[in-house]
Coordinates of C-alpha atoms in Angstrom, one line a residue:
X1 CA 178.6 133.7 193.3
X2 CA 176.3 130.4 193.9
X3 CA 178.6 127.7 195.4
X4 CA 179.6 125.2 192.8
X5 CA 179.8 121.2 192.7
X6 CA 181.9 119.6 195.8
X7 CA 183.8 117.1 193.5
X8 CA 186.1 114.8 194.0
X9 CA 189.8 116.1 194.8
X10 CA 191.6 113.5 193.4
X11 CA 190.6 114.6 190.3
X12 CA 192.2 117.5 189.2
X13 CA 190.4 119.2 185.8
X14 CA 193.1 121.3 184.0
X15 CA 191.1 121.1 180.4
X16 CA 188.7 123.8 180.3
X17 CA 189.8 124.7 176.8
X18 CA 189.2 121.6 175.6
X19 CA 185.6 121.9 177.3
X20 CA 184.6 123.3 180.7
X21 CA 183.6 121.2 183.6
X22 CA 182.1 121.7 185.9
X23 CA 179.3 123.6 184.2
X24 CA 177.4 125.8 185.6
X25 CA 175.2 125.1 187.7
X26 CA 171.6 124.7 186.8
X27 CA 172.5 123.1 183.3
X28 CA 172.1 119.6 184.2
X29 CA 168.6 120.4 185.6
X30 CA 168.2 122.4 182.9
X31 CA 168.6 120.0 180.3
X32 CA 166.8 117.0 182.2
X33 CA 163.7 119.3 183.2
X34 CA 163.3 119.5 179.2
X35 CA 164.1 115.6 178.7
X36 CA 161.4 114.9 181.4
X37 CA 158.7 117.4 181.7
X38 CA 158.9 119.3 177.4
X39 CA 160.1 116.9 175.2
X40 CA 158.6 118.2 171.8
X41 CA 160.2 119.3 169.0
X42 CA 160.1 123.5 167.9
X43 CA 157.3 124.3 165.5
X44 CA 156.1 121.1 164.8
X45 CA 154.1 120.1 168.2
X46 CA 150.9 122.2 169.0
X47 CA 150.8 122.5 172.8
X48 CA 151.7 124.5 175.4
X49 CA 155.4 122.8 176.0
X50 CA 156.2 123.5 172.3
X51 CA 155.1 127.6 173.3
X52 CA 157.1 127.2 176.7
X53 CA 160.4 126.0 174.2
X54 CA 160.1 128.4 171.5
X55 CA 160.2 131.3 174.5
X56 CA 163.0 130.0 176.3
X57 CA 165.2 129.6 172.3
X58 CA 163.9 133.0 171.1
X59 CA 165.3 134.3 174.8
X60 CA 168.6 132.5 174.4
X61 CA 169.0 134.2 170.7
X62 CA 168.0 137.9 172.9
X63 CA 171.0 136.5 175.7
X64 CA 173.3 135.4 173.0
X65 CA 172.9 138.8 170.6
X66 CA 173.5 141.2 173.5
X67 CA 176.4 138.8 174.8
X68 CA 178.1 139.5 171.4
X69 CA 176.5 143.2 171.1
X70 CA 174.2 142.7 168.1
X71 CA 170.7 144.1 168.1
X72 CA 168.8 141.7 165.8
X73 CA 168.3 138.4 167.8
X74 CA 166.9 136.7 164.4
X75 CA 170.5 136.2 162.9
X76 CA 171.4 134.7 165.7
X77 CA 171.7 130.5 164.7
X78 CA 172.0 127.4 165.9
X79 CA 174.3 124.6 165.2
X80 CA 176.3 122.2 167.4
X81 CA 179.6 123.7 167.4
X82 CA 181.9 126.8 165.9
X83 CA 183.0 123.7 163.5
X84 CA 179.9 123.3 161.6
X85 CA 179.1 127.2 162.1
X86 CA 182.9 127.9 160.7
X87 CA 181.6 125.2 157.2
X88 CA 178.0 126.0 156.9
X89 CA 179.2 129.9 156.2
X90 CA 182.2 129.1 154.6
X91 CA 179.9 126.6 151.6
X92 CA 177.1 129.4 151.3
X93 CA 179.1 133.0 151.4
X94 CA 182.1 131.8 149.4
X95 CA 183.0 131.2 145.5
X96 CA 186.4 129.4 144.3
X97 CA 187.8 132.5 143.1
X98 CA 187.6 134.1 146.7
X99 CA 190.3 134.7 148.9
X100 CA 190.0 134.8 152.7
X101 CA 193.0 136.4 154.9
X102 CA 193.2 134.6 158.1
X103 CA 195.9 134.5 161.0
X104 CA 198.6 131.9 161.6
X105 CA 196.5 131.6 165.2
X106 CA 193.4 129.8 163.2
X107 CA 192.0 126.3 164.4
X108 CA 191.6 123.7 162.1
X109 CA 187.7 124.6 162.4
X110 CA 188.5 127.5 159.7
X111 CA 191.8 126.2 158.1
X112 CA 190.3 122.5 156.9
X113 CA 186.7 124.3 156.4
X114 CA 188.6 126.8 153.7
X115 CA 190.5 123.8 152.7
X116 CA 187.6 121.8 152.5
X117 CA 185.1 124.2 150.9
X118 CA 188.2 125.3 148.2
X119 CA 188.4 128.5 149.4
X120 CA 191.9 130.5 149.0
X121 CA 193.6 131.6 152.0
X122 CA 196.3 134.3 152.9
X123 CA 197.2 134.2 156.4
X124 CA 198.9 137.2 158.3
X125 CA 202.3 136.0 159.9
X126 CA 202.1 134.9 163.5
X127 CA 206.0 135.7 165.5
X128 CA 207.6 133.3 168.0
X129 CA 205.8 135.2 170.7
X130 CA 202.5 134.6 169.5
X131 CA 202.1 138.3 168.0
X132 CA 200.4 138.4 165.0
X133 CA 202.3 140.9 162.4
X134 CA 200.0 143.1 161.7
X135 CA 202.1 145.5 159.1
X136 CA 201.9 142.9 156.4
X137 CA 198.2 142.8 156.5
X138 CA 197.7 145.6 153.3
X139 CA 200.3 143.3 151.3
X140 CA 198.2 140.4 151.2
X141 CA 194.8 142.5 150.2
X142 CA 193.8 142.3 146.5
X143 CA 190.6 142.6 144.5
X144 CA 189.6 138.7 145.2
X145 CA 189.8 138.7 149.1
X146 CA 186.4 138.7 149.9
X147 CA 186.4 138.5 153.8
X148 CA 188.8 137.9 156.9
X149 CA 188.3 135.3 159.3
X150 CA 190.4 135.5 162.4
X151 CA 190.6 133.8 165.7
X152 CA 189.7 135.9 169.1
X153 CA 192.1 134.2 171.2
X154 CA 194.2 131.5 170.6
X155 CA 193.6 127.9 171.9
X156 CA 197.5 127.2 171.7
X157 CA 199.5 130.1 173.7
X158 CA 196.2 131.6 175.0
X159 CA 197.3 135.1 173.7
X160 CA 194.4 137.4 172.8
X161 CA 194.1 139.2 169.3
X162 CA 194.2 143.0 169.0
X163 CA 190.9 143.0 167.7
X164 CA 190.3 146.9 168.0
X165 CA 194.1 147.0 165.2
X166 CA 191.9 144.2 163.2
X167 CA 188.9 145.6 163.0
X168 CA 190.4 148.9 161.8
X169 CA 192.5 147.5 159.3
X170 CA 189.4 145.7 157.8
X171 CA 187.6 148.9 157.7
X172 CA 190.0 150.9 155.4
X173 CA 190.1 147.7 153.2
X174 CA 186.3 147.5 153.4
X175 CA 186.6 144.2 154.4
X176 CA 184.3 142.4 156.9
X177 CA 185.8 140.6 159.5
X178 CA 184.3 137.3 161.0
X179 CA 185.7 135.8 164.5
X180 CA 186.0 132.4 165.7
X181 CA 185.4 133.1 169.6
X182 CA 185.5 129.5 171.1
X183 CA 188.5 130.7 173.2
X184 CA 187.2 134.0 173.5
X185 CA 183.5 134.1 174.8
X186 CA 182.6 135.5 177.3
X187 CA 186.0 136.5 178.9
X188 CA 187.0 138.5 176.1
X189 CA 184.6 141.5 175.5
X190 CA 183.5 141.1 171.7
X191 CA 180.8 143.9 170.5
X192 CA 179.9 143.3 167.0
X193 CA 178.4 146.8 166.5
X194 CA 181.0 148.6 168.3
X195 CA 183.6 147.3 166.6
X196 CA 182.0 146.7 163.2
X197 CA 182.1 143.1 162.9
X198 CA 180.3 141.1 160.3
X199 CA 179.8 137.7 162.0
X200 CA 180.8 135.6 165.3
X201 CA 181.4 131.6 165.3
X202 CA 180.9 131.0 169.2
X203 CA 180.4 127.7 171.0
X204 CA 178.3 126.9 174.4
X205 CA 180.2 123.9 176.0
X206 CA 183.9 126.3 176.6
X207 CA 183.5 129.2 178.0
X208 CA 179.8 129.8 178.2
X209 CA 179.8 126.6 180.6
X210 CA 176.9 124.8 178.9
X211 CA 176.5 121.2 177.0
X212 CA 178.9 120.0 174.9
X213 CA 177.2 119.6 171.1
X214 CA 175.6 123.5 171.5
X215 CA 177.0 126.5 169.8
X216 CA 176.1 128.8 166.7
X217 CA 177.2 131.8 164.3
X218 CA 175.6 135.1 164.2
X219 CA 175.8 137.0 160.9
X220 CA 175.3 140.7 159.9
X221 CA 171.6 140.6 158.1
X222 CA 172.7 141.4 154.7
X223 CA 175.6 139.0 154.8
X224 CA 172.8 136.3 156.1
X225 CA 170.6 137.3 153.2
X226 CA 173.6 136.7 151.1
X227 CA 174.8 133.0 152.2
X228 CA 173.3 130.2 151.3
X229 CA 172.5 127.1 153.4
X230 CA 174.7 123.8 153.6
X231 CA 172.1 121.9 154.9
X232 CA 168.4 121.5 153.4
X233 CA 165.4 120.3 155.1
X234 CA 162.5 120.1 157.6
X235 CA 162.1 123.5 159.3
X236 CA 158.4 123.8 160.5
X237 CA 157.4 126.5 158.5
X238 CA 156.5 127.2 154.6
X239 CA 156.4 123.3 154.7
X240 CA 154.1 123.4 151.1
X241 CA 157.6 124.0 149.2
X242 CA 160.3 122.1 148.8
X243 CA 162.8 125.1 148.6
X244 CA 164.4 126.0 151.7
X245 CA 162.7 129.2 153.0
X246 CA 164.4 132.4 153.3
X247 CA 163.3 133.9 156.9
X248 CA 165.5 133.9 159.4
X249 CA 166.7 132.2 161.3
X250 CA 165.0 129.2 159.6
X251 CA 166.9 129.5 156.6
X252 CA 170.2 128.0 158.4
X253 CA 168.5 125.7 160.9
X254 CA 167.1 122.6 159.3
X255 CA 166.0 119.9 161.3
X256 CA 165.7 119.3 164.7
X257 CA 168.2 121.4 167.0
X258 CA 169.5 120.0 170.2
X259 CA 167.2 121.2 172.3
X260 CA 168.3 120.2 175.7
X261 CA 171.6 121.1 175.1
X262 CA 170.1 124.8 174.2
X263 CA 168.3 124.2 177.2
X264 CA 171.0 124.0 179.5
X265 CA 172.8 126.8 177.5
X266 CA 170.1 129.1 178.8
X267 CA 170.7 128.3 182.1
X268 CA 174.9 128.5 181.9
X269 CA 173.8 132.3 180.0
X270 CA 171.6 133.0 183.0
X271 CA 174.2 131.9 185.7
X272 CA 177.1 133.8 183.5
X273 CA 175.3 137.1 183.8
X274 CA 174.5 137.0 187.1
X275 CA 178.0 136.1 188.2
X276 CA 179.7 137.5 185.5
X277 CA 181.7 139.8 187.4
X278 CA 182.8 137.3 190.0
X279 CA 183.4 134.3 187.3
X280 CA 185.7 137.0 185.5
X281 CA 188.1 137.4 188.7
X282 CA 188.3 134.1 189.7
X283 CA 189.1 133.3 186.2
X284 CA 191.9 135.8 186.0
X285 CA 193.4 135.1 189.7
X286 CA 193.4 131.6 188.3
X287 CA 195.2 132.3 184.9
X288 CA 197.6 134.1 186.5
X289 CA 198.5 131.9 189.5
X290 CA 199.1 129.6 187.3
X291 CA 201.3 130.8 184.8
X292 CA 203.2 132.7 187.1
X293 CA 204.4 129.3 189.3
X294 CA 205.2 128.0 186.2
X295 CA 207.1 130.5 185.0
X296 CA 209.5 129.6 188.3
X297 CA 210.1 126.2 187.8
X298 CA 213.2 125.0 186.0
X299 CA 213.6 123.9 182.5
X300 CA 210.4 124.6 181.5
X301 CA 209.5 127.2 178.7
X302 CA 205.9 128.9 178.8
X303 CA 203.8 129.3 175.6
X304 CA 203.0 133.1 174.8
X305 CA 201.6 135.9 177.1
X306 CA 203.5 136.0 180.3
X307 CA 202.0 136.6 184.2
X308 CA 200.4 139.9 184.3
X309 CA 200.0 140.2 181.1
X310 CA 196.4 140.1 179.8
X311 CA 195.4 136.2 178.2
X312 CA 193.1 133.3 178.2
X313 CA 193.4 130.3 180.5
X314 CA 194.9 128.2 177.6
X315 CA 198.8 128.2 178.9
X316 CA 200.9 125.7 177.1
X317 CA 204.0 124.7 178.3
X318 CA 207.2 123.0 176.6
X319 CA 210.6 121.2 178.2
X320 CA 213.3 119.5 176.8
X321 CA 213.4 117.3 179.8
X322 CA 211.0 114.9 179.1
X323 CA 208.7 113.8 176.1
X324 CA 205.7 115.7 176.9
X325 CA 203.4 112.9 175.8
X326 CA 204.8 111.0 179.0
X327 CA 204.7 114.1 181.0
X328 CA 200.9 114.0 180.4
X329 CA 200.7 110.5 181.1
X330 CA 202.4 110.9 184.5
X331 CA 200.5 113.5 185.2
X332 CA 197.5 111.4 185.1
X333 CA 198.4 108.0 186.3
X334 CA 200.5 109.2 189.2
X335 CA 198.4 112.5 190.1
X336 CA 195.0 112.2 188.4
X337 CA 196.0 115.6 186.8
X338 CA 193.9 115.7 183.5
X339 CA 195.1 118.0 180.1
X340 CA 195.8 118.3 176.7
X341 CA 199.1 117.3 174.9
X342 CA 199.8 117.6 171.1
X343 CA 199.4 120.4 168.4
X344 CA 195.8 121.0 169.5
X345 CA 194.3 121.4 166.1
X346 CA 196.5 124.1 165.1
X347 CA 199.4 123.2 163.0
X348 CA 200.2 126.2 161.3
X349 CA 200.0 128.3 165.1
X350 CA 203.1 125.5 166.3
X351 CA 204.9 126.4 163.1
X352 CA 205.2 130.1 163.9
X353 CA 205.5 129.5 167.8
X354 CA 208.8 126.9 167.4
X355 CA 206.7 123.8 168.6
X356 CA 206.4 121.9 165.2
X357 CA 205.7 119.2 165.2
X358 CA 206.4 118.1 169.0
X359 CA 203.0 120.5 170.2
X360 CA 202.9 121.5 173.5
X361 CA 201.0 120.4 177.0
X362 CA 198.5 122.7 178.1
X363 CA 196.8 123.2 181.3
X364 CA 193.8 125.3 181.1
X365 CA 192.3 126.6 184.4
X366 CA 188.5 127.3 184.3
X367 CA 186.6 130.1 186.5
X368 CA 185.7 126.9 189.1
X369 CA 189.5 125.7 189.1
X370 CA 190.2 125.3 192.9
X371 CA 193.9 127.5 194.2
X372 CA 194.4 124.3 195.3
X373 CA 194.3 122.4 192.3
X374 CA 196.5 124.6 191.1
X375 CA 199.1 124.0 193.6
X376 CA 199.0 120.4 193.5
X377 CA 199.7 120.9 189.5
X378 CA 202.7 122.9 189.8
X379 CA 204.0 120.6 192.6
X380 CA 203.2 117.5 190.4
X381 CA 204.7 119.1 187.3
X382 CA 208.0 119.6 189.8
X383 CA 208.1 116.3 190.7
X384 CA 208.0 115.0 187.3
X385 CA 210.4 117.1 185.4
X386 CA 213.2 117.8 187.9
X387 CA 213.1 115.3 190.6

């Protein structure tokens, strides 16, 4: 694996769930080489830049698809986040009489964008533990739930969904399932054919290691055909009409796309498959240093999945020590320790996990996090609580 930034020590990045950092390397070049030498927009400039970025966006639709195991690259789209992926699909494949099941694990990404859009919602019960209940799912299917939408992995106790119990269940109710994967991607092995899923929300500035304000949603063709776009405009093509034209992927991608943030996805998706082997056990050995010195120091209580058991790198922690707002604080000012403290966008998760309304702190290793920024965190979180 390519060696990665030297950086300073002193500070110590424990947010990667929030967004990665370091990115992979080869993004910032990758981005400035199309600030500096490209710099034209897609389909509207006729040169030989514009040809040179419409290759390298039609290959990072082919890297994305076969990330997610889907076969047709063209329903692969563009938007800046799993946010405006999440409302953009939620407007156009929707009515007000449908009904969405969801989990008590969702984001706010889905839960406002349902709210938002005034779509229904059901939402299968999430235990103490993080485990979502899966036996109740066939009590809360009727003739007006439309779809499921369910989160891969959650951003609060980092516990990952059975996805292979979810994706049956949806089959028998001939229901098609849609995943937020922010947490998920690439760690978590999603395969949309495999495993029959209808659509994927995924975002490039987590765990794909690329610029923040890139991202996207692939949809199953028929369900594409079948949504209708949020946003109208400019696409480059069948510009005699002012209808929005049905092709894809234009249909869903009006205006101008960031294009040096999708350049420097490209190059995160090129180091990530390369490395991907690597990044995956450093990633793990990281997750589970972690949360196992935690688990060893007094009078604190982690969130969800415990060492050895398989999770993300999103651990959150809770004490009745100390207001965890000034744990965070002291974590910073005294040890340049930076995380997350709060309810983390998902409300409805704290409910079912007991940490309503107080949240949790998390600390969210990354595949880059340094063993010994790891050990400086427990020691620091030591010092702070007990003394």
């Amino acid at each position: 694996m390519e060696k990665i930034y030297n950086y300073p020590m002193e500070r110590t990045y424990m947010d990667n769930s929030a967004t990665s950092w370091p990115k992979a390397p080869g993004v910032a070049n990758a981005v400035s080489y199309f600030m500096n030498e490209l710099g034209c927009n897609l389909s509207r400039t006729h040169s030989e830049n514009a040809y040179q970025e419409e290759d390298a966006i039609c290959a990072l639709r082919e890297d994305i698809a076969s990330l997610f195991g889907h076969e047709d690259a063209d329903t692969v789209f563009f938007t800046q986040n799993v946010t405006e992926a999440v409302n953009i699909f939620v407007h156009g494949y929707f009515n007000r009489d449908d009904i969405v099941i969801t989990t008590s694990h969702e984001h706010n990404a889905v839960e406002r964008a349902l709210t938002c859009h005034g779509v229904k919602s059901v939402r299968i019960p999430v235990d103490e533990n993080g485990i979502t209940n899966f036996s109740c799912f066939p009590n809360l299917v009727s003739k007006n739930v439309k779809a499921v939408i369910a989160n891969a992995s959650s951003n609060v106790s980092g516990r990952i969904e059975d996805l292979a119990v979810l994706s049956q269940l949806c089959r028998k109710a001939f229901l098609p399932l849609f995943l937020d994967t922010a947490q998920a991607a690439p760690f978590v092995r999603i395969n949309m054919k495999e495993m029959g899923i209808a659509g994927v929300f995924f975002t490039g500035h987590k765990g794909l290691l690329g610029p923040q304000g890139t991202g996207g949603m692939i949809l199953d063709r028929e369900i594409a055909i079948k949504t209708s776009p949020l946003i109208a405009g400019g696409t480059g093509s069948f510009s005699d009409s002012i209808e929005m034209p049905d092709i894809l992927p234009d249909k869903f991608e009006a205006g101008t796309r960031n294009l040096p943030g999708l350049f420097g996805l490209k190059a995160a998706l090129d180091y990530i498959n390369s490395n991907f082997d690597d990044l995956c056990k450093k990633y793990e050995q990281n997750i589970f240093h972690l949360v196992s010195e935690l688990e060893s120091i007094d009078n604190i209580r982690v969130i969800g999945p415990r060492s050895g058991e398989k999770r993300t790198g999103a651990v959150s922690i809770s004490t009745e020590k100390m207001d965890l707002a000034l744990l965070a604080d002291r974590l910073y000012k005294n040890h340049k320790i930076e995380c997350r403290v709060g309810l983390h966008c998902a409300p409805i998760e704290h409910v079912s996990l007991g940490t309503y309304p107080r949240g949790t702190l998390r600390l969210s290793p990354g595949p880059f996090t340094k063993k010994d920024e790891i050990d400086k965190t427990i020691c620091a979180i030591k010092e702070e609580i007990n003394g």
